[in-house]
């Protein structure tokens, strides 16, 4: 049985963000279904423990080692953390993996890449976001707007960094470190092409399109009952206040509409951090606004059954867009911007309204007006749910890629459980 060491900044029970969901779901399947002996390295921030102390635990069937990270790594420690490198290599020497698969490693750094290769270990990296290209991680500039670069010009980046010289050192270092990887994985065609044009792929790139948790067997009956009970069109929004996720655009668009015959359900994900986005002064729209608790993988069916349309007017070009696929898999119409990987499973007029990137609130307002009217959504089904892959399918493809690094086929006796 091949051994896999998986590394991600967060891991359950301290989960945070879409990349962590993907990592957790695929890692579990690699171990429990696809024949890998797996160990996870992650981080924790426990002020009661010494810095870089090991905290070992089990989550479900998974063995996890959390390294206690100082709360605020600074400077080069964000990407070249020698203390973290020492701990990762210590674990690798004991566990002796055949493959190391890195997911998000910001604040952990990647100084251990060359050492792993010198130990004869194969190295795969999934680039979930733009951290490897941009010190601000999401290509959001100092004005909190998407910089909209394709081939990145560091001279333009000068305006977004407090230390231009250090930024160029960082970017060059990360590019060199990625050269040690045997395999670079990307969640979408858009994200792969972005990194190709910026010279970090070198023929080692493959798309490992993200999966989503598929709806439970009783979902459509639950949705039909919830839809029949609604008297207003229900819009859903999963994102915080501000411009980047599109909240400002949603508010501006709704303020242009005379109708109040709708409810906007805002997922209050700040609750995961002990805070709240429930500010009536900000969410000032003519219709009803309802704040709902953040959902988990096990409870997302309830949220999506409670809405007719997902609003996703992202103002930056995302690598994938997990929420959009969760909605599409559950027969929820999507109104979204053509924002990078977000739009790759959207079909205009069939399962979505697609707004040109940067079009502004008027285009969104027009789409929302067309969506009003509860009768339109009774019995609606997305005819293209087959385009939305499951975590099982993603993990099977991932396993085949990782086994290819070892010149091993995926055993024919292993199959994906539906």
PDB file of C-alpha atoms in Angstrom, residues 4 33 56 65 93 104 138 175 193 205 239 267 281-282 316 321 363 378 383-384 388 418:
ATOM      1  CA  UNK A   4       0.809   9.543   1.218  1.00  0.00           C
ATOM      2  CA  UNK A  33     -11.544   3.893  -0.711  1.00  0.00           C
ATOM      3  CA  UNK A  56      -1.317  14.517  17.256  1.00  0.00           C
ATOM      4  CA  UNK A  65      -0.343  15.951  13.182  1.00  0.00           C
ATOM      5  CA  UNK A  93      11.666  10.771   7.908  1.00  0.00           C
ATOM      6  CA  UNK A 104      -2.441  25.353   0.730  1.00  0.00           C
ATOM      7  CA  UNK A 138      -6.083  36.443  -4.684  1.00  0.00           C
ATOM      8  CA  UNK A 175       8.790  29.788  -8.627  1.00  0.00           C
ATOM      9  CA  UNK A 193      -3.804  28.639 -18.146  1.00  0.00           C
ATOM     10  CA  UNK A 205       0.353  20.664 -15.015  1.00  0.00           C
ATOM     11  CA  UNK A 239     -20.089  35.753   0.913  1.00  0.00           C
ATOM     12  CA  UNK A 267     -25.142  32.961   4.917  1.00  0.00           C
ATOM     13  CA  UNK A 281     -27.376  49.424   7.910  1.00  0.00           C
ATOM     14  CA  UNK A 282     -25.167  47.714   5.318  1.00  0.00           C
ATOM     15  CA  UNK A 316     -12.398  38.707  -8.894  1.00  0.00           C
ATOM     16  CA  UNK A 321     -16.186  28.488  -7.267  1.00  0.00           C
ATOM     17  CA  UNK A 363     -26.643  44.002 -15.508  1.00  0.00           C
ATOM     18  CA  UNK A 378     -41.549  25.363  -9.128  1.00  0.00           C
ATOM     19  CA  UNK A 383     -30.477  19.509 -17.046  1.00  0.00           C
ATOM     20  CA  UNK A 384     -26.684  19.604 -16.792  1.00  0.00           C
ATOM     21  CA  UNK A 388     -20.789  18.609 -11.741  1.00  0.00           C
ATOM     22  CA  UNK A 418     -21.615   6.592  -5.595  1.00  0.00           C
TER      23      UNK A 418
END
